[in-house]
Coordinates of C-alpha atoms in Angstrom, one line a residue:
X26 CA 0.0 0.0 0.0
X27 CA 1.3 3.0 -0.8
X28 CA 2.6 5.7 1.8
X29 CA 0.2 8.9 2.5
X30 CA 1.1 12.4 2.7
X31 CA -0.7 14.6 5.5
X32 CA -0.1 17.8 6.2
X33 CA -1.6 19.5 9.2
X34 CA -4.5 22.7 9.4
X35 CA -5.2 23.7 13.0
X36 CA -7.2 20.4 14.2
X37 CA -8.0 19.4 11.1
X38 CA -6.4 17.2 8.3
X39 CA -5.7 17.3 4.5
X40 CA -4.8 14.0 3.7
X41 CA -3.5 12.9 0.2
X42 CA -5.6 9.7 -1.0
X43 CA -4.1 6.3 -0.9
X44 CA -4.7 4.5 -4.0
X45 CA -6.1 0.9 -4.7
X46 CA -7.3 -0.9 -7.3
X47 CA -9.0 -4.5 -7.7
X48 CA -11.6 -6.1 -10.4
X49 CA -14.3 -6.2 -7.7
X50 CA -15.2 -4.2 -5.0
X51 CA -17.4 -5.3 -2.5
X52 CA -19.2 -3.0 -0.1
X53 CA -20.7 -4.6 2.9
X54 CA -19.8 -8.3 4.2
X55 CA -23.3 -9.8 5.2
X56 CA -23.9 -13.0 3.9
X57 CA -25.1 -11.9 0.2
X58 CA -21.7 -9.7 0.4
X59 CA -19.3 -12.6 1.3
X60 CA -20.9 -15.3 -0.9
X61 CA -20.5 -13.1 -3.8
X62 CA -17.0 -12.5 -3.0
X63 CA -16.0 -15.7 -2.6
X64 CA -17.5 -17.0 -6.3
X65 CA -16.1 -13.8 -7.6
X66 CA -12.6 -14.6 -6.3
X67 CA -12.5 -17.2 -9.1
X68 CA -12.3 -14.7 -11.8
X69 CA -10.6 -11.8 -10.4
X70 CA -9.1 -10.1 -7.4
X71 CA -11.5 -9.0 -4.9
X72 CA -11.7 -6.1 -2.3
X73 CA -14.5 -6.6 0.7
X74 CA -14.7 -3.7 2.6
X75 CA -17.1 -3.4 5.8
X76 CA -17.0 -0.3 8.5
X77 CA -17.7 -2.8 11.3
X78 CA -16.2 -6.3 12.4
X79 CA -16.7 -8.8 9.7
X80 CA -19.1 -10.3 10.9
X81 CA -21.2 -7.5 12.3
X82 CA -24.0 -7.7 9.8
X83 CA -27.7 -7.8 9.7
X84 CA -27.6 -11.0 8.3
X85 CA -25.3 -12.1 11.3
X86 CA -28.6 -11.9 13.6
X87 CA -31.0 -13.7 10.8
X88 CA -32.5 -16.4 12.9
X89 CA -35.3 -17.8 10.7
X90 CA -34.1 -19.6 8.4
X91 CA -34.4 -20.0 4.2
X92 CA -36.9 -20.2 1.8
X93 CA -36.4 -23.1 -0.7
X94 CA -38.8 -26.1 -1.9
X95 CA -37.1 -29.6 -0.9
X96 CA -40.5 -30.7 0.8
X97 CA -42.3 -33.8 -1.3
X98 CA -46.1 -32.1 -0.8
X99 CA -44.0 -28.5 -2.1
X100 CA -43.2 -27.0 -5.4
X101 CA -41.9 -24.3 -7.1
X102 CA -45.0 -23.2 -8.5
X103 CA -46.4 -23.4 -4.4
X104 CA -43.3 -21.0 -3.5
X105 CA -44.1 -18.6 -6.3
X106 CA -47.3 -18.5 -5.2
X107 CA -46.8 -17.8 -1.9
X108 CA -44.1 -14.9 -2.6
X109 CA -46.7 -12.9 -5.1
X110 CA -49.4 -13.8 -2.2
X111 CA -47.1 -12.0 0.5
X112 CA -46.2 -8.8 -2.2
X113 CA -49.8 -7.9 -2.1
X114 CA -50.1 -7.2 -5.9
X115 CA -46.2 -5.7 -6.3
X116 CA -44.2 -8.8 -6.8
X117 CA -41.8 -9.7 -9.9
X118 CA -43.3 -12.8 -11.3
X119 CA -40.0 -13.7 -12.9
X120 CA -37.7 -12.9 -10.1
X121 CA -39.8 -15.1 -8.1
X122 CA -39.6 -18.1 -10.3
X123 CA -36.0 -17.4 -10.5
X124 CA -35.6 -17.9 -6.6
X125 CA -37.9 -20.8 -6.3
X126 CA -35.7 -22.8 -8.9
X127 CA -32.4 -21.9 -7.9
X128 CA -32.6 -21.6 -4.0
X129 CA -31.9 -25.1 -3.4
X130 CA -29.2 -25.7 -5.1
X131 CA -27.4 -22.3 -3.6
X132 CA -28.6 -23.4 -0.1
X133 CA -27.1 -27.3 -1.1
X134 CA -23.7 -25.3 -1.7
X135 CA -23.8 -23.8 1.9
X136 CA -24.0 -27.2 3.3
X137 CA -20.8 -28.2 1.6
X138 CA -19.4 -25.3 2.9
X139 CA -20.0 -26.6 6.0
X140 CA -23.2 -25.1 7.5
X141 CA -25.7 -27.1 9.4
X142 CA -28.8 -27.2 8.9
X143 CA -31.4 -28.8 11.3
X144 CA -31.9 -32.4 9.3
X145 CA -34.5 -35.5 9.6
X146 CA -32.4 -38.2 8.3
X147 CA -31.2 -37.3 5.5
X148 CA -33.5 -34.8 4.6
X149 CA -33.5 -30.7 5.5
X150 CA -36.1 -30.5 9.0
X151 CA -38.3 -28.0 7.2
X152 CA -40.3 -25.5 9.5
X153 CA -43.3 -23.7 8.2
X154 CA -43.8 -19.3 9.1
X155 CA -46.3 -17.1 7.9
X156 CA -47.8 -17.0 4.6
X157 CA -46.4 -20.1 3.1
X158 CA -48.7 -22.7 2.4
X159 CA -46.2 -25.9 2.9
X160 CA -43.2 -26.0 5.3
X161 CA -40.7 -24.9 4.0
X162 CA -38.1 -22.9 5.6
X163 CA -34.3 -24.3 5.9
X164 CA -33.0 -23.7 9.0
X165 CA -30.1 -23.5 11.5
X166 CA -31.3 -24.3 15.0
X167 CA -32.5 -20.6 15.5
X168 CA -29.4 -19.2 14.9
X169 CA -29.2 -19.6 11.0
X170 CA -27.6 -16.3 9.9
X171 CA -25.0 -16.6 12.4
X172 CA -24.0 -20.2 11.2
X173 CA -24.0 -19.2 7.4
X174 CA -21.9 -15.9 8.4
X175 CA -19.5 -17.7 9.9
X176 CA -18.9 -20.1 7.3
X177 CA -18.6 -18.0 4.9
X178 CA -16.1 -15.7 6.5
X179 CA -13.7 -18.7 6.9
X180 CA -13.9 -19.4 3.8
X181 CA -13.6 -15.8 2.6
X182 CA -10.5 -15.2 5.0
X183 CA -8.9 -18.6 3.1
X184 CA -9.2 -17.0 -0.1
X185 CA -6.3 -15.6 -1.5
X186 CA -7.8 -13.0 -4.1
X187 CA -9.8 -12.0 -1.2
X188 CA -8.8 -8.8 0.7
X189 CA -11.1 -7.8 3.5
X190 CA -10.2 -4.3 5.0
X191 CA -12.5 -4.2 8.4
X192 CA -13.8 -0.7 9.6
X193 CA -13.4 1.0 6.5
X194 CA -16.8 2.8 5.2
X195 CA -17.1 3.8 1.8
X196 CA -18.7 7.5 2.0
X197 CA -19.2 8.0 -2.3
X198 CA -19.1 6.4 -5.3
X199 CA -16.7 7.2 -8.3
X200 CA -18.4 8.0 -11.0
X201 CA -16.9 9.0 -15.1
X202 CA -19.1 8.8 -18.1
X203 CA -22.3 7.6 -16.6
X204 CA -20.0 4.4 -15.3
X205 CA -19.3 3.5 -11.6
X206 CA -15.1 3.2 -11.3
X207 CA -15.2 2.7 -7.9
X208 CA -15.6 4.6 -3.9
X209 CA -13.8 6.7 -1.6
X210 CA -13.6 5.0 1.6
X211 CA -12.4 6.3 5.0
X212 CA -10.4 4.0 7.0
X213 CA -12.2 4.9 10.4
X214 CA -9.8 3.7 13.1
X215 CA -6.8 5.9 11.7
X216 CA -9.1 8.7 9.8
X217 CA -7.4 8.4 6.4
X218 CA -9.0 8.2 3.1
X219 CA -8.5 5.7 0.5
X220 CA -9.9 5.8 -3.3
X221 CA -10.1 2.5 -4.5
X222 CA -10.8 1.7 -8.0
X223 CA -12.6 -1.2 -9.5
X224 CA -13.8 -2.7 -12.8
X225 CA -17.3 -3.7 -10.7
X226 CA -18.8 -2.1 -8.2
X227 CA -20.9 -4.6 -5.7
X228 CA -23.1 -2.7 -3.0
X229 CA -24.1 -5.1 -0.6
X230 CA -24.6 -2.8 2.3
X231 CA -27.6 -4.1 3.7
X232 CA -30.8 -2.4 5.3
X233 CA -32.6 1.3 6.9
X234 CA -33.8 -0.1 10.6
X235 CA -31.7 2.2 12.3
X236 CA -33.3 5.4 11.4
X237 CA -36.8 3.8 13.6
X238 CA -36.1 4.4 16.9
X239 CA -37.3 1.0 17.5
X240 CA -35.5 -1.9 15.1
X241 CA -34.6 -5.6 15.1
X242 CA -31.1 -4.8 13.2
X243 CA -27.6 -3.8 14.7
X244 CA -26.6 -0.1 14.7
X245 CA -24.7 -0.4 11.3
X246 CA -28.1 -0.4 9.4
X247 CA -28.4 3.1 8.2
X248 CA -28.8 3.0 4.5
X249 CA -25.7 3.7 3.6
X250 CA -25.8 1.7 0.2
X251 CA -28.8 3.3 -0.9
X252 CA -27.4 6.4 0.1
X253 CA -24.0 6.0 -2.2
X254 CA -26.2 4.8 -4.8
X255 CA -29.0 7.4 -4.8
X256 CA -26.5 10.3 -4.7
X257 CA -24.5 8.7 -7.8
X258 CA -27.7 9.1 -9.7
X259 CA -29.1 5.5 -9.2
X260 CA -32.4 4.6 -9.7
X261 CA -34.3 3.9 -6.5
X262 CA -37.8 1.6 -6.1
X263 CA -40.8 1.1 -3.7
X264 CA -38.9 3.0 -0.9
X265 CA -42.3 3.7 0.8
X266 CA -42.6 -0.6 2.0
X267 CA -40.5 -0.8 4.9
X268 CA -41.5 -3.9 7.1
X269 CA -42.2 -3.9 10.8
X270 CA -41.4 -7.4 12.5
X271 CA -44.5 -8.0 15.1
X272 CA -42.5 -9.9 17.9
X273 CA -39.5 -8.1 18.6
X274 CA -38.3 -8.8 22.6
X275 CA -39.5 -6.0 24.4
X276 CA -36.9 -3.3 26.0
X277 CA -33.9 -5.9 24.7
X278 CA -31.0 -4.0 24.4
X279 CA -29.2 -4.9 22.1
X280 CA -32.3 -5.5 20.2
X281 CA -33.5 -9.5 20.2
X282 CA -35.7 -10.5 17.5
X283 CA -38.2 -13.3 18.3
X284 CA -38.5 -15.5 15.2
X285 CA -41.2 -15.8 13.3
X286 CA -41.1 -19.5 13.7
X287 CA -42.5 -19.7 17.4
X288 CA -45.6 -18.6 15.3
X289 CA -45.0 -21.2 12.8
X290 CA -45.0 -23.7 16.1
X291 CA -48.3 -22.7 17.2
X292 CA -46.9 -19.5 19.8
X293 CA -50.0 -17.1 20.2
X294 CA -50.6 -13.5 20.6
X295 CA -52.1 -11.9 23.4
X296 CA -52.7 -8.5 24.2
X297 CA -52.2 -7.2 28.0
X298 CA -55.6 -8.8 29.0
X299 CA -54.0 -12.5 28.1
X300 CA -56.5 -12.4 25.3
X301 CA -55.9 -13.7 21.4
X302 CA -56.7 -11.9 19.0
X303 CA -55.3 -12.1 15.2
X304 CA -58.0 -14.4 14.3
X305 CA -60.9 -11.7 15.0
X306 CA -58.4 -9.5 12.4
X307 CA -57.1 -12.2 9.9
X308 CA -58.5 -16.3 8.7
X309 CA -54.5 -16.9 9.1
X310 CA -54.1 -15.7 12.4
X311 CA -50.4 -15.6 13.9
X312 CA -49.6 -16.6 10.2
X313 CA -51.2 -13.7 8.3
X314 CA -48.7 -11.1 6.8
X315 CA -46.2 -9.6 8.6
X316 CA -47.7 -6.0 8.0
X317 CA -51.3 -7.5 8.9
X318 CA -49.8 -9.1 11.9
X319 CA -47.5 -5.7 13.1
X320 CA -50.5 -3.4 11.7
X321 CA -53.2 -4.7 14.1
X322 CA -50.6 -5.7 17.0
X323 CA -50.2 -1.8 17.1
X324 CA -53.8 -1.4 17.4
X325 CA -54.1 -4.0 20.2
X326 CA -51.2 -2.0 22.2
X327 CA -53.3 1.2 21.9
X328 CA -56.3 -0.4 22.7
X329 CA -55.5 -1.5 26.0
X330 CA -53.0 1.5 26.5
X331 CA -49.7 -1.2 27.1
X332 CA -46.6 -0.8 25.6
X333 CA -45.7 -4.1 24.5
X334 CA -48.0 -7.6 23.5
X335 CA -47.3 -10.9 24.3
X336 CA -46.1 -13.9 22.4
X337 CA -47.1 -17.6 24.2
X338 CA -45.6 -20.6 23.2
X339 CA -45.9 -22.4 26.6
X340 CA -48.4 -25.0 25.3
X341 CA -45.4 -27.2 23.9
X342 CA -43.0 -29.2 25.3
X343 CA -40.0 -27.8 27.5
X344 CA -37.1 -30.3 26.4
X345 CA -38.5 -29.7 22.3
X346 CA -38.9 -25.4 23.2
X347 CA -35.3 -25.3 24.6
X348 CA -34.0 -27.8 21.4
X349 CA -35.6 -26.2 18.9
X350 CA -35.1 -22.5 20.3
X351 CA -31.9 -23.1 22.3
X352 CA -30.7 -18.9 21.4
X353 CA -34.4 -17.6 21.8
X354 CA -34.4 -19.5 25.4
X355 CA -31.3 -18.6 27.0
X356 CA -31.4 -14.6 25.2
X357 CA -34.7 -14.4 27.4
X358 CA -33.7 -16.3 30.5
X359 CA -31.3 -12.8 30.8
X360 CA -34.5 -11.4 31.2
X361 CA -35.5 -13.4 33.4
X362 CA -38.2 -14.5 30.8
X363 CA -38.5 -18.9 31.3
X364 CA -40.3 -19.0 27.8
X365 CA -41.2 -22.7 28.7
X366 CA -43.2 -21.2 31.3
X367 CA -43.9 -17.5 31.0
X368 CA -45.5 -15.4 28.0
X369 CA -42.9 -13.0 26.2
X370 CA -43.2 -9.6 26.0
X371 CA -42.9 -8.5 22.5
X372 CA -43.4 -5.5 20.1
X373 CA -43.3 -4.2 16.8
X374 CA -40.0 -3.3 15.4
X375 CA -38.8 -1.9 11.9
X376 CA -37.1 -5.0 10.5
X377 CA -36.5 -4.9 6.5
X378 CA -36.6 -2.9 3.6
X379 CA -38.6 -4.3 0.9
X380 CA -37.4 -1.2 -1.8
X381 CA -34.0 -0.2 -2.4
X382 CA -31.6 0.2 -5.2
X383 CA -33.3 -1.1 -8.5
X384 CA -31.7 -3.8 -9.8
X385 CA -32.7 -6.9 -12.2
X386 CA -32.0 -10.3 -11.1
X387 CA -28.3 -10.0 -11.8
X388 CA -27.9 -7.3 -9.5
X389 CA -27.9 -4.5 -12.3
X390 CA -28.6 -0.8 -11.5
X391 CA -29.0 1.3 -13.5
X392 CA -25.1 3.0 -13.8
X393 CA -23.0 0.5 -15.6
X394 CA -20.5 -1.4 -13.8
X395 CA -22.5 -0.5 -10.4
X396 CA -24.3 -3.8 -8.6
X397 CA -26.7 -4.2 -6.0
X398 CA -27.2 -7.3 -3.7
X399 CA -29.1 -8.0 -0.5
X400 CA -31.3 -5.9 1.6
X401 CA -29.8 -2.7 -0.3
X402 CA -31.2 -4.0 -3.7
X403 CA -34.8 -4.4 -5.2
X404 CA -35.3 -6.5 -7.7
X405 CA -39.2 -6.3 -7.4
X406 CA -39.1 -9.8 -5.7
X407 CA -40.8 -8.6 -2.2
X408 CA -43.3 -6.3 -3.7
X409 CA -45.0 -4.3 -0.7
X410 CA -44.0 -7.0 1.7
X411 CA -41.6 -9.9 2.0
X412 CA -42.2 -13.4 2.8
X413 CA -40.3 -14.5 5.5
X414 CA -37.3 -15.9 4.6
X415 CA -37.0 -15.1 1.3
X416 CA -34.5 -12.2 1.8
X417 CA -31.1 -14.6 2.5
X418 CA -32.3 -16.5 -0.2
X419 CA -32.8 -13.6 -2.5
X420 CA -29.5 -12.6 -1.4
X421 CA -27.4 -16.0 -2.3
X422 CA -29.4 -16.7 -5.8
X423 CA -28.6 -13.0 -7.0
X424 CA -24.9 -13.0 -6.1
X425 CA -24.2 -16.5 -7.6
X426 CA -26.2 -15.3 -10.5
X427 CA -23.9 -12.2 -11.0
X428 CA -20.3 -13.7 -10.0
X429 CA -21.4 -16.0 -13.0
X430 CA -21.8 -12.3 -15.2
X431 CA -18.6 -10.6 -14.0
X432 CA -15.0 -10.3 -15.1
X433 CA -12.3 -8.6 -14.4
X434 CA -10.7 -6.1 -16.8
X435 CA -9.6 -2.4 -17.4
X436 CA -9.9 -0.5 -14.5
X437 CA -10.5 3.0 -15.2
X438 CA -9.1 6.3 -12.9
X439 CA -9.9 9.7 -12.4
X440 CA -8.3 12.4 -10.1
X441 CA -10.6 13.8 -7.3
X442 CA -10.4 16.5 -4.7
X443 CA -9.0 16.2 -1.7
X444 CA -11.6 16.5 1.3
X445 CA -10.7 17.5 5.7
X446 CA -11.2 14.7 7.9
X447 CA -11.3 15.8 11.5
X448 CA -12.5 13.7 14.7
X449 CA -15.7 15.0 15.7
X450 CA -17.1 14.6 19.6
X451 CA -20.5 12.2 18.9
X452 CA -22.7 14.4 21.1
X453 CA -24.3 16.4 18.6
X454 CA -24.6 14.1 16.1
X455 CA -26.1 11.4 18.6
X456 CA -28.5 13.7 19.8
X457 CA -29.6 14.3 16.0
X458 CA -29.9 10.4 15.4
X459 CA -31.9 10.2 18.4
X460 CA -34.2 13.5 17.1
X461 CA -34.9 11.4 13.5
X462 CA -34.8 8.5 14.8
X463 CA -38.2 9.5 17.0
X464 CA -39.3 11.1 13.5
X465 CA -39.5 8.3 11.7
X466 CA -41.3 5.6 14.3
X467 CA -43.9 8.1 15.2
X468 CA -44.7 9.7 11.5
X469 CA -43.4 7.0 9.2
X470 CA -44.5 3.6 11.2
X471 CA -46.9 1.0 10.7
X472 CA -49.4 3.5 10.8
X473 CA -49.0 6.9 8.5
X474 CA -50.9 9.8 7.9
X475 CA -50.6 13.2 5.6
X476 CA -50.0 15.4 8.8
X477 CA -47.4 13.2 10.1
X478 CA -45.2 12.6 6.9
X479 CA -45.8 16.6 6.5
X480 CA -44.3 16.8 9.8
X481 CA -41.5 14.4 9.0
X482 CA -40.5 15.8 5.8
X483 CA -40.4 19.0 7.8
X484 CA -38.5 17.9 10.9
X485 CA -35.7 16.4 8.6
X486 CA -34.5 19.4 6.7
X487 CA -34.1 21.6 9.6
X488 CA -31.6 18.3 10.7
X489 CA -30.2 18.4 7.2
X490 CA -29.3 22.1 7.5
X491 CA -27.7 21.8 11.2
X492 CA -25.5 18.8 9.7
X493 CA -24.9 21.2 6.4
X494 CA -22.9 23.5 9.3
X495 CA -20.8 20.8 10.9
X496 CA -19.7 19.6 7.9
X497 CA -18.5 22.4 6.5
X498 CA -16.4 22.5 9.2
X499 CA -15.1 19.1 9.1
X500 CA -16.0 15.2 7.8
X501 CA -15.6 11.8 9.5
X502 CA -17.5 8.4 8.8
X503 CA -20.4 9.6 11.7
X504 CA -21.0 12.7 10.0
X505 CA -21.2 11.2 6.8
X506 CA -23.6 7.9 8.3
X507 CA -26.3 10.5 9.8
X508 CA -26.3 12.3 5.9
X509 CA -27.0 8.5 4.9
X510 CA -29.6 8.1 7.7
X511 CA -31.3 11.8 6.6
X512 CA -31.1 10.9 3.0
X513 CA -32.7 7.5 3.0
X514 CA -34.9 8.7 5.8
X515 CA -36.6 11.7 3.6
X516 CA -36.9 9.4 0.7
X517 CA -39.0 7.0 2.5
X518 CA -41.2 9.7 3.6
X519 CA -41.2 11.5 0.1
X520 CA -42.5 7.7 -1.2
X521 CA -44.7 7.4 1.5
X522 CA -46.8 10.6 1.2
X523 CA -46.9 9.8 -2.9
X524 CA -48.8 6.5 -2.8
X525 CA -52.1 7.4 -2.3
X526 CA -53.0 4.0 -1.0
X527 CA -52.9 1.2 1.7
X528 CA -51.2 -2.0 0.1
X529 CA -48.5 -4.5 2.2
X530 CA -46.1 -3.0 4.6
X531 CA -47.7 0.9 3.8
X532 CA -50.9 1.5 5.3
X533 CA -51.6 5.4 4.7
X534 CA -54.7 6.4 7.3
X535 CA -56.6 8.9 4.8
X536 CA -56.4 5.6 2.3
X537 CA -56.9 2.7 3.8
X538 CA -57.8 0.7 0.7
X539 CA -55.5 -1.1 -1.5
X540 CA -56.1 0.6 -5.4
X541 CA -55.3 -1.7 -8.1
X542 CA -56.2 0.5 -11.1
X543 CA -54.4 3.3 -9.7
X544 CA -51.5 2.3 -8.4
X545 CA -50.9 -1.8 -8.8
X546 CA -47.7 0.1 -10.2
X547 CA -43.6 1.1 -9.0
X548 CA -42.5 4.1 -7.6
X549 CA -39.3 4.9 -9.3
X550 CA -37.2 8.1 -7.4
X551 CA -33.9 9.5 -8.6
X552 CA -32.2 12.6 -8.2
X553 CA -33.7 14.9 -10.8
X554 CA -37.7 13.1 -9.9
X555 CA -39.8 10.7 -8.9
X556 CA -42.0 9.0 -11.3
X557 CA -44.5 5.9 -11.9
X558 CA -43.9 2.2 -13.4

């Protein structure tokens, strides 16, 4: 690497740029991230970078499981079915088909890798959550993300065209001709800046949930690939469908996510008064959509003025609970929660993006040489809401599909200015996360309304302009995250306050029906407008 020339200005620093270059540049090391990576590292040299620990990603903390038909009563047609089912009218027919036939063969390769999966016999133990129609989910114990993360980082950290640079955070793309070249990154723990060029561009950054105040995903989820992308002049799509898990643990800290799959088992949800009640909202009960499920959970809380629900799974077995759930049990026994015995306390949380960078099913936006992957990327499979586990699947098909596309080959340079760096005391900047953070779970929830995404819209460009001040002042990787978070954050509520209708995950007060002639259609947003597909 080569050496760096700083020169001093009061407290702050005008660094010249280190220099890299590789055939693929990966940004973000979740699991679509790394398995990418480590298929691309057959046909070029590849650069991960990642601004936290390697394995600090939102897919680190998936505990569901994987979509993918391998049950004899299941077929692809069945898990088609069920994905458009869950999308509420929004869902990509063909990107669906495309994950029902190739997810078992992608989730087959993890288990050569060495990942495993829950098995009967011979056969994948398949467990069943909400809105599938067969059982079908592929699963780890409930710690599934974690053990596919962790395979694949050993096998990443083997690889010798693999170089992974750990707390480095890109902070913008480079752009020439319309074409994506590469990012400048700032290495956080010594402050320096590094412009790395690449012949392909991956952006596998992962998810929003940390601009809600209340989220499901570690603190590194703030947009930051949609924000790169955005500003570059990518195409964004169906930004407004963010989805709110029903059963996160109440007050956990860090956050705990109860999986979906204690439903799938039969768990129940009961308001404050120990009474059920999805069935009086949905045929499906516990099962129904997650936005159905989160919408009317909400409603529940507010009825009996309580703060959190309650999921009960005590009717089964202890020895098969603790088995089956051996993370979810001991996470809530430090809560002094026995879940073989006691109800949990639980509450919605925002959980996953179902919009994001536009991309086809190759992971092609729409600036040449610039890919999306993962929860960053929407290739229309998810619609207005996901079906559960579908997202790592999404993730692994995609990336195999585009590490099949790529090549290395002429990597292109351009000279850019040089920027101050200075270390900035997190106070201020914390107390603005906090500020949009509240923003965005009161006005741009479960439940929304004109007033409130007025408000939002508001309340975020007089943060904007405060940041606008401090930065001209100085620039460091928090700086640039809250700009993410304010970016991604306004978009949502931009999108939001444009579809003039309730479908999936967006359920908009002053219309509350669902509009098919209208707007069974995309919401396309770029820098110069917004527009209709």
């Amino acid at each position: 690497m080569p050496n760096t020339f700083s020169k001093s200005i009061g407290h702050k620093r005008i660094y010249s740029v280190i220099k890299m270059e590789t055939d693929f540049l990966v940004i973000g090391s979740g699991i679509a991230g790394l398995n990418f990576a480590i298929k691309a590292a057959g046909r070029g040299n590849v650069l991960l970078i990642t601004k936290a620990q390697l394995k600090e990603a939102n897919s680190f903390y998936a505990q569901g499981g994987l979509a993918a038909v391998f049950g004899k009563d299941d077929s692809v047609k069945d898990h088609v079915r069920d994905t458009l089912r869950a999308g509420d009218g929004l869902s990509n027919r063909k990107m669906a088909l495309i994950l029902a036939k190739e997810a078992p063969a992608r989730i087959k390769e993890l288990e050569k890798m060495g990942v495993k999966f829950n098995k009967a016999k011979d056969d994948f133990k398949l467990s069943r959550e909400a809105v599938h129609s067969r059982a079908r989910i592929v699963h780890a114990s409930d710690i599934t993300g974690r053990r596919i993360e962790e395979a694949l980082v050993k096998k990443a950290e083997k690889a010798k065209k693999i170089t992974i640079l750990e707390h480095h955070m890109a902070i913008s793309l480079i752009t020439a001709k319309k074409r994506c070249i590469g990012s400048r990154v700032i290495s956080i723990k010594d402050n320096k800046i590094i412009d790395i060029f690449a012949n392909n561009t991956i952006l596998a950054a992962g998810g929003i949930g940390c601009l809600y105040e209340k989220t499901t995903n570690p603190d590194i989820s703030t947009g930051d690939g949609i924000a790169l992308a955005f500003r570059a002049g990518a195409v964004l799509e169906d930004m407004e469908f963010i989805q709110f898990h029903p059963t996160m643990l109440h007050n956990s800290n860090p956050p705990f996510l109860i999986s979906e799959t204690l439903r799938g088992e039969g768990a129940l949800l009961k308001n404050s008064k120990g009474k059920a009640y999805m069935k009086k909202y949905h045929r499906d009960g516990e099962l129904a959509p997650r936005d159905v499920v989160a919408r009317f959970s909400e409603v529940e809380m507010k009825k009996t003025h309580a703060k959190n629900i309650f999921l009960d799974i005590t009717h089964l077995d202890s020895k098969y609970l603790k088995k089956r759930f051996p993370n979810i049990y001991e996470e809530c026994l430090k809560y002094k929660i026995d879940i073989t015995k006691q109800m949990i306390p639980v509450s919605p949380a925002a959980h996953y993006i179902c919009g994001g960078i536009k991309a086809d099913s190759y992971g092609r936006t729409s600036i040449k040489n610039l890919y999306a992957i993962g929860e960053c990327a929407c290739t229309g499979l998810h619609g207005a809401d996901r079906l559960a586990s579908n997202s790592i699947t999404e993730g692994l098909v995609v990336g195999a599909r585009l590490a099949k596309k790529l090549a290395g080959g002429r990597i292109a340079k351009k000279k850019l200015d040089k920027i101050r760096l200075a270390k900035e005391k997190n106070g201020r900047l914390d107390k603005m996360k906090k500020q949009l953070q509240k923003i965005m779970w009161s006005n741009v929830g479960i439940i929304r309304n004109k007033k409130g995404l007025n408000s939002a819209l508001e309340k975020i460009k007089k943060i904007e302009a405060r940041l606008r001040v401090i930065k001209k002042k100085k620039v460091n990787e928090k700086i640039v995250e809250l700009e993410n978070m304010l970016l991604v954050g306004k978009i949502i509520a931009i999108a939001a306050s444009r579809r003039k209708e309730s479908r999936g995950t967006h359920f908009f007060q002053e219309y509350h029906e669902r509009y098919d002639n209208i707007w069974q259609r995309h919401l396309l947003i770029d820098k110069e407008h917004y527009k209709l597909r």
